[in-house]
C-alpha cells in the first residue's frame, strides 16, 4: 500500500536518503512528486532475473538481497538502489532481488525515472558511478 503523506513530510524523509544528498529543495520536491513510498514485508520478491523491469527502487529502510547470475549474493541497504539497469537499456532484469527484512522503498516508474534525471542532474552522476562499480564487480567475478 503506498503511503499518502504531504509533500513536505516526504521531502523531510528524502533529505535523509544518501542518494538524494546535495539536491535542492525544488529537486527534492520533484523526487517527492515522482516517487511512491512503499512498505514491503520480508521475503517479498521485488525483481526477478530475466523479467522485464519497469521500476527503480531506492531503499529508505531495511535490507535487500541481490542474487546475481553467477549465484553470488550482494546485500543492499538504506540509501542504495536497484533496478536501474533495465530502465537504462530496456533489457531484462540482470538479477533477482528479495526483501531480506521489512523494508521501506521508493518506487520510481520508467517514465518518472527519465523525468527525474532531467529534473535532478546530480542523480545522473551518482547512478552512473554505481553502474560502473557494478560492472567492475561483474568483470572481477568473471575473471577471478
Ligand atoms: P536490473 O537489472 O534492472 O534488476 C536487477 C538489479 O540488481 C540490477 O538492475 C541492479 O540494480 C542490481 N544489481 C545487478 N548487479 C549488481 C551488483 N553486482 N551489485 C549490486 N546490485 C546489482
PDB file of C-alpha atoms and ligand atoms in Angstrom:
ATOM      1  CA  UNK A   1       0.000   0.000   0.000  1.00  0.00           C
ATOM      2  CA  UNK A   2       1.553   3.351  -0.977  1.00  0.00           C
ATOM      3  CA  UNK A   3       1.656   5.922   1.833  1.00  0.00           C
ATOM      4  CA  UNK A   4      -0.258   9.119   1.366  1.00  0.00           C
ATOM      5  CA  UNK A   5       1.549  11.954   3.059  1.00  0.00           C
ATOM      6  CA  UNK A   6       2.215  15.611   2.483  1.00  0.00           C
ATOM      7  CA  UNK A   7       4.963  16.667   0.094  1.00  0.00           C
ATOM      8  CA  UNK A   8       6.776  18.480   2.901  1.00  0.00           C
ATOM      9  CA  UNK A   9       6.982  15.421   5.151  1.00  0.00           C
ATOM     10  CA  UNK A  10       8.082  13.326   2.157  1.00  0.00           C
ATOM     11  CA  UNK A  11      10.808  15.884   1.381  1.00  0.00           C
ATOM     12  CA  UNK A  12      11.968  15.689   5.018  1.00  0.00           C
ATOM     13  CA  UNK A  13      12.242  11.904   4.677  1.00  0.00           C
ATOM     14  CA  UNK A  14      14.079  12.226   1.310  1.00  0.00           C
ATOM     15  CA  UNK A  15      16.705  14.540   2.860  1.00  0.00           C
ATOM     16  CA  UNK A  16      17.903  11.563   4.932  1.00  0.00           C
ATOM     17  CA  UNK A  17      18.400   9.283   1.904  1.00  0.00           C
ATOM     18  CA  UNK A  18      22.083   9.490   0.836  1.00  0.00           C
ATOM     19  CA  UNK A  19      21.261   9.173  -2.894  1.00  0.00           C
ATOM     20  CA  UNK A  20      19.424  12.499  -2.669  1.00  0.00           C
ATOM     21  CA  UNK A  21      22.093  14.349  -0.692  1.00  0.00           C
ATOM     22  CA  UNK A  22      23.002  17.653  -2.325  1.00  0.00           C
ATOM     23  CA  UNK A  23      19.690  18.091  -4.152  1.00  0.00           C
ATOM     24  CA  UNK A  24      17.977  21.465  -3.844  1.00  0.00           C
ATOM     25  CA  UNK A  25      14.584  21.881  -2.152  1.00  0.00           C
ATOM     26  CA  UNK A  26      12.986  22.163  -5.609  1.00  0.00           C
ATOM     27  CA  UNK A  27      14.689  18.976  -6.818  1.00  0.00           C
ATOM     28  CA  UNK A  28      13.612  17.113  -3.653  1.00  0.00           C
ATOM     29  CA  UNK A  29      10.037  18.234  -4.318  1.00  0.00           C
ATOM     30  CA  UNK A  30      10.330  16.745  -7.809  1.00  0.00           C
ATOM     31  CA  UNK A  31      11.560  13.455  -6.320  1.00  0.00           C
ATOM     32  CA  UNK A  32       8.635  13.522  -3.860  1.00  0.00           C
ATOM     33  CA  UNK A  33       6.226  14.048  -6.763  1.00  0.00           C
ATOM     34  CA  UNK A  34       7.693  11.272  -8.932  1.00  0.00           C
ATOM     35  CA  UNK A  35       8.389   8.531  -6.346  1.00  0.00           C
ATOM     36  CA  UNK A  36       5.883   6.333  -4.499  1.00  0.00           C
ATOM     37  CA  UNK A  37       6.673   5.212  -0.973  1.00  0.00           C
ATOM     38  CA  UNK A  38       6.047   1.537  -0.291  1.00  0.00           C
ATOM     39  CA  UNK A  39       6.296  -0.736   2.770  1.00  0.00           C
ATOM     40  CA  UNK A  40       7.497  -4.217   1.809  1.00  0.00           C
ATOM     41  CA  UNK A  41       7.370  -7.346   4.011  1.00  0.00           C
ATOM     42  CA  UNK A  42      10.463  -9.533   4.478  1.00  0.00           C
ATOM     43  CA  UNK A  43      10.745 -12.163   1.764  1.00  0.00           C
ATOM     44  CA  UNK A  44       8.898 -10.189  -0.915  1.00  0.00           C
ATOM     45  CA  UNK A  45      10.418 -10.551  -4.394  1.00  0.00           C
ATOM     46  CA  UNK A  46      10.997  -7.128  -5.929  1.00  0.00           C
ATOM     47  CA  UNK A  47      12.768  -8.106  -9.158  1.00  0.00           C
ATOM     48  CA  UNK A  48      13.146 -11.423 -10.964  1.00  0.00           C
ATOM     49  CA  UNK A  49      16.078 -12.222 -13.223  1.00  0.00           C
ATOM     50  CA  UNK A  50      15.041 -12.344 -16.879  1.00  0.00           C
ATOM     51  CA  UNK A  51      11.817 -10.359 -16.383  1.00  0.00           C
ATOM     52  CA  UNK A  52      11.132  -7.016 -17.978  1.00  0.00           C
ATOM     53  CA  UNK A  53      11.841  -4.271 -15.450  1.00  0.00           C
ATOM     54  CA  UNK A  54       9.523  -1.307 -15.005  1.00  0.00           C
ATOM     55  CA  UNK A  55      10.821   0.418 -11.870  1.00  0.00           C
ATOM     56  CA  UNK A  56      13.816   1.702  -9.959  1.00  0.00           C
ATOM     57  CA  UNK A  57      13.781   1.023  -6.197  1.00  0.00           C
ATOM     58  CA  UNK A  58      15.548   3.224  -3.662  1.00  0.00           C
ATOM     59  CA  UNK A  59      15.937   1.707  -0.188  1.00  0.00           C
ATOM     60  CA  UNK A  60      14.882   4.013   2.636  1.00  0.00           C
ATOM     61  CA  UNK A  61      14.924   1.386   5.424  1.00  0.00           C
ATOM     62  CA  UNK A  62      15.783  -2.288   5.583  1.00  0.00           C
ATOM     63  CA  UNK A  63      17.919  -4.639   3.525  1.00  0.00           C
ATOM     64  CA  UNK A  64      17.606  -6.354   0.149  1.00  0.00           C
ATOM     65  CA  UNK A  65      19.426  -9.415  -1.167  1.00  0.00           C
ATOM     66  CA  UNK A  66      20.568  -9.334  -4.791  1.00  0.00           C
ATOM     67  CA  UNK A  67      21.106 -12.822  -6.256  1.00  0.00           C
ATOM     68  CA  UNK A  68      23.410 -12.475  -9.229  1.00  0.00           C
ATOM     69  CA  UNK A  69      23.593 -14.699 -12.297  1.00  0.00           C
ATOM     70  CA  UNK A  70      26.785 -16.353 -11.029  1.00  0.00           C
ATOM     71  CA  UNK A  71      24.979 -17.310  -7.732  1.00  0.00           C
ATOM     72  CA  UNK A  72      26.804 -14.698  -5.671  1.00  0.00           C
ATOM     73  CA  UNK A  73      24.637 -12.585  -3.375  1.00  0.00           C
ATOM     74  CA  UNK A  74      25.062  -8.916  -2.548  1.00  0.00           C
ATOM     75  CA  UNK A  75      23.318  -7.067   0.307  1.00  0.00           C
ATOM     76  CA  UNK A  76      21.951  -3.579  -0.300  1.00  0.00           C
ATOM     77  CA  UNK A  77      20.825  -1.244   2.481  1.00  0.00           C
ATOM     78  CA  UNK A  78      19.483   2.234   3.170  1.00  0.00           C
ATOM     79  CA  UNK A  79      20.344   4.820   0.527  1.00  0.00           C
ATOM     80  CA  UNK A  80      21.255   2.202  -2.073  1.00  0.00           C
ATOM     81  CA  UNK A  81      19.145   1.449  -5.118  1.00  0.00           C
ATOM     82  CA  UNK A  82      18.443  -1.311  -7.625  1.00  0.00           C
ATOM     83  CA  UNK A  83      16.543  -1.821 -10.860  1.00  0.00           C
ATOM     84  CA  UNK A  84      18.347   0.930 -12.768  1.00  0.00           C
ATOM     85  CA  UNK A  85      19.881  -1.423 -15.356  1.00  0.00           C
ATOM     86  CA  UNK A  86      16.621  -2.475 -17.000  1.00  0.00           C
ATOM     87  CA  UNK A  87      15.349   1.093 -17.027  1.00  0.00           C
ATOM     88  CA  UNK A  88      18.512   2.380 -18.683  1.00  0.00           C
ATOM     89  CA  UNK A  89      18.847  -0.151 -21.503  1.00  0.00           C
ATOM     90  CA  UNK A  90      15.407  -1.764 -21.659  1.00  0.00           C
ATOM     91  CA  UNK A  91      16.988  -5.199 -21.142  1.00  0.00           C
ATOM     92  CA  UNK A  92      15.739  -7.896 -18.751  1.00  0.00           C
ATOM     93  CA  UNK A  93      16.460  -7.843 -15.008  1.00  0.00           C
ATOM     94  CA  UNK A  94      20.085  -8.900 -14.501  1.00  0.00           C
ATOM     95  CA  UNK A  95      19.497 -10.340 -11.003  1.00  0.00           C
ATOM     96  CA  UNK A  96      16.751 -11.384  -8.580  1.00  0.00           C
ATOM     97  CA  UNK A  97      16.166  -9.025  -5.672  1.00  0.00           C
ATOM     98  CA  UNK A  98      14.293 -10.009  -2.480  1.00  0.00           C
ATOM     99  CA  UNK A  99      13.489  -8.061   0.678  1.00  0.00           C
ATOM    100  CA  UNK A 100      15.794  -9.551   3.352  1.00  0.00           C
ATOM    101  CA  UNK A 101      13.889  -7.678   6.091  1.00  0.00           C
ATOM    102  CA  UNK A 102      10.816  -5.473   6.234  1.00  0.00           C
ATOM    103  CA  UNK A 103      11.670  -2.542   4.007  1.00  0.00           C
ATOM    104  CA  UNK A 104      10.549   0.906   3.098  1.00  0.00           C
ATOM    105  CA  UNK A 105      11.350   1.695  -0.538  1.00  0.00           C
ATOM    106  CA  UNK A 106      10.753   4.455  -3.017  1.00  0.00           C
ATOM    107  CA  UNK A 107       9.459   3.154  -6.320  1.00  0.00           C
ATOM    108  CA  UNK A 108      10.111   5.197  -9.445  1.00  0.00           C
ATOM    109  CA  UNK A 109       8.488   4.120 -12.710  1.00  0.00           C
ATOM    110  CA  UNK A 110      10.157   4.129 -16.119  1.00  0.00           C
ATOM    111  CA  UNK A 111       8.766   7.461 -17.346  1.00  0.00           C
ATOM    112  CA  UNK A 112       9.279   9.099 -13.948  1.00  0.00           C
ATOM    113  CA  UNK A 113      12.905   7.823 -13.865  1.00  0.00           C
ATOM    114  CA  UNK A 114      13.831   9.711 -17.045  1.00  0.00           C
ATOM    115  CA  UNK A 115      11.911  12.779 -15.900  1.00  0.00           C
ATOM    116  CA  UNK A 116      13.759  12.678 -12.601  1.00  0.00           C
ATOM    117  CA  UNK A 117      17.171  12.585 -14.292  1.00  0.00           C
ATOM    118  CA  UNK A 118      16.185  15.739 -16.203  1.00  0.00           C
ATOM    119  CA  UNK A 119      14.887  17.456 -13.070  1.00  0.00           C
ATOM    120  CA  UNK A 120      17.777  16.446 -10.804  1.00  0.00           C
ATOM    121  CA  UNK A 121      21.026  16.148 -12.855  1.00  0.00           C
ATOM    122  CA  UNK A 122      23.201  15.338  -9.779  1.00  0.00           C
ATOM    123  CA  UNK A 123      21.478  11.951  -9.738  1.00  0.00           C
ATOM    124  CA  UNK A 124      22.886  11.110 -13.183  1.00  0.00           C
ATOM    125  CA  UNK A 125      26.483  11.067 -11.903  1.00  0.00           C
ATOM    126  CA  UNK A 126      25.573   9.065  -8.792  1.00  0.00           C
ATOM    127  CA  UNK A 127      23.695   6.432 -10.784  1.00  0.00           C
ATOM    128  CA  UNK A 128      26.471   6.223 -13.395  1.00  0.00           C
ATOM    129  CA  UNK A 129      29.099   5.757 -10.670  1.00  0.00           C
ATOM    130  CA  UNK A 130      27.164   2.876  -9.099  1.00  0.00           C
ATOM    131  CA  UNK A 131      26.544   1.306 -12.505  1.00  0.00           C
ATOM    132  CA  UNK A 132      30.255   1.454 -13.243  1.00  0.00           C
ATOM    133  CA  UNK A 133      31.071  -0.195  -9.871  1.00  0.00           C
ATOM    134  CA  UNK A 134      28.543  -2.965 -10.579  1.00  0.00           C
ATOM    135  CA  UNK A 135      30.121  -3.543 -13.984  1.00  0.00           C
ATOM    136  CA  UNK A 136      33.609  -3.781 -12.438  1.00  0.00           C
ATOM    137  CA  UNK A 137      32.258  -6.155  -9.806  1.00  0.00           C
ATOM    138  CA  UNK A 138      30.806  -8.396 -12.528  1.00  0.00           C
ATOM    139  CA  UNK A 139      34.054  -8.274 -14.514  1.00  0.00           C
ATOM    140  CA  UNK A 140      36.125  -9.182 -11.453  1.00  0.00           C
ATOM    141  CA  UNK A 141      33.841 -12.099 -10.590  1.00  0.00           C
ATOM    142  CA  UNK A 142      34.060 -13.272 -14.191  1.00  0.00           C
ATOM    143  CA  UNK A 143      37.860 -13.193 -14.298  1.00  0.00           C
ATOM    144  CA  UNK A 144      38.501 -14.464 -10.716  1.00  0.00           C
TER     145      UNK A 144
HETATM  146  P1  LIG B   1      18.178  -4.647 -13.007  1.00  0.00           P
HETATM  147  O1  LIG B   1      18.988  -5.476 -13.930  1.00  0.00           O
HETATM  148  O2  LIG B   1      17.148  -3.753 -13.569  1.00  0.00           O
HETATM  149  O3  LIG B   1      17.480  -5.613 -11.924  1.00  0.00           O
HETATM  150  C1  LIG B   1      18.310  -6.316 -11.017  1.00  0.00           C
HETATM  151  C2  LIG B   1      19.175  -5.311 -10.293  1.00  0.00           C
HETATM  152  O4  LIG B   1      20.150  -5.854  -9.426  1.00  0.00           O
HETATM  153  C3  LIG B   1      20.013  -4.517 -11.289  1.00  0.00           C
HETATM  154  O5  LIG B   1      19.160  -3.749 -12.117  1.00  0.00           O
HETATM  155  C4  LIG B   1      20.895  -3.755 -10.339  1.00  0.00           C
HETATM  156  O6  LIG B   1      20.213  -2.680  -9.765  1.00  0.00           O
HETATM  157  C5  LIG B   1      21.131  -4.831  -9.260  1.00  0.00           C
HETATM  158  N1  LIG B   1      22.474  -5.407  -9.445  1.00  0.00           N
HETATM  159  C6  LIG B   1      22.964  -6.055 -10.510  1.00  0.00           C
HETATM  160  N2  LIG B   1      24.255  -6.381 -10.318  1.00  0.00           N
HETATM  161  C7  LIG B   1      24.594  -5.914  -9.102  1.00  0.00           C
HETATM  162  C8  LIG B   1      25.802  -5.937  -8.315  1.00  0.00           C
HETATM  163  N3  LIG B   1      26.919  -6.509  -8.755  1.00  0.00           N
HETATM  164  N4  LIG B   1      25.774  -5.330  -7.109  1.00  0.00           N
HETATM  165  C9  LIG B   1      24.645  -4.762  -6.643  1.00  0.00           C
HETATM  166  N5  LIG B   1      23.488  -4.725  -7.326  1.00  0.00           N
HETATM  167  C10 LIG B   1      23.461  -5.277  -8.545  1.00  0.00           C
END
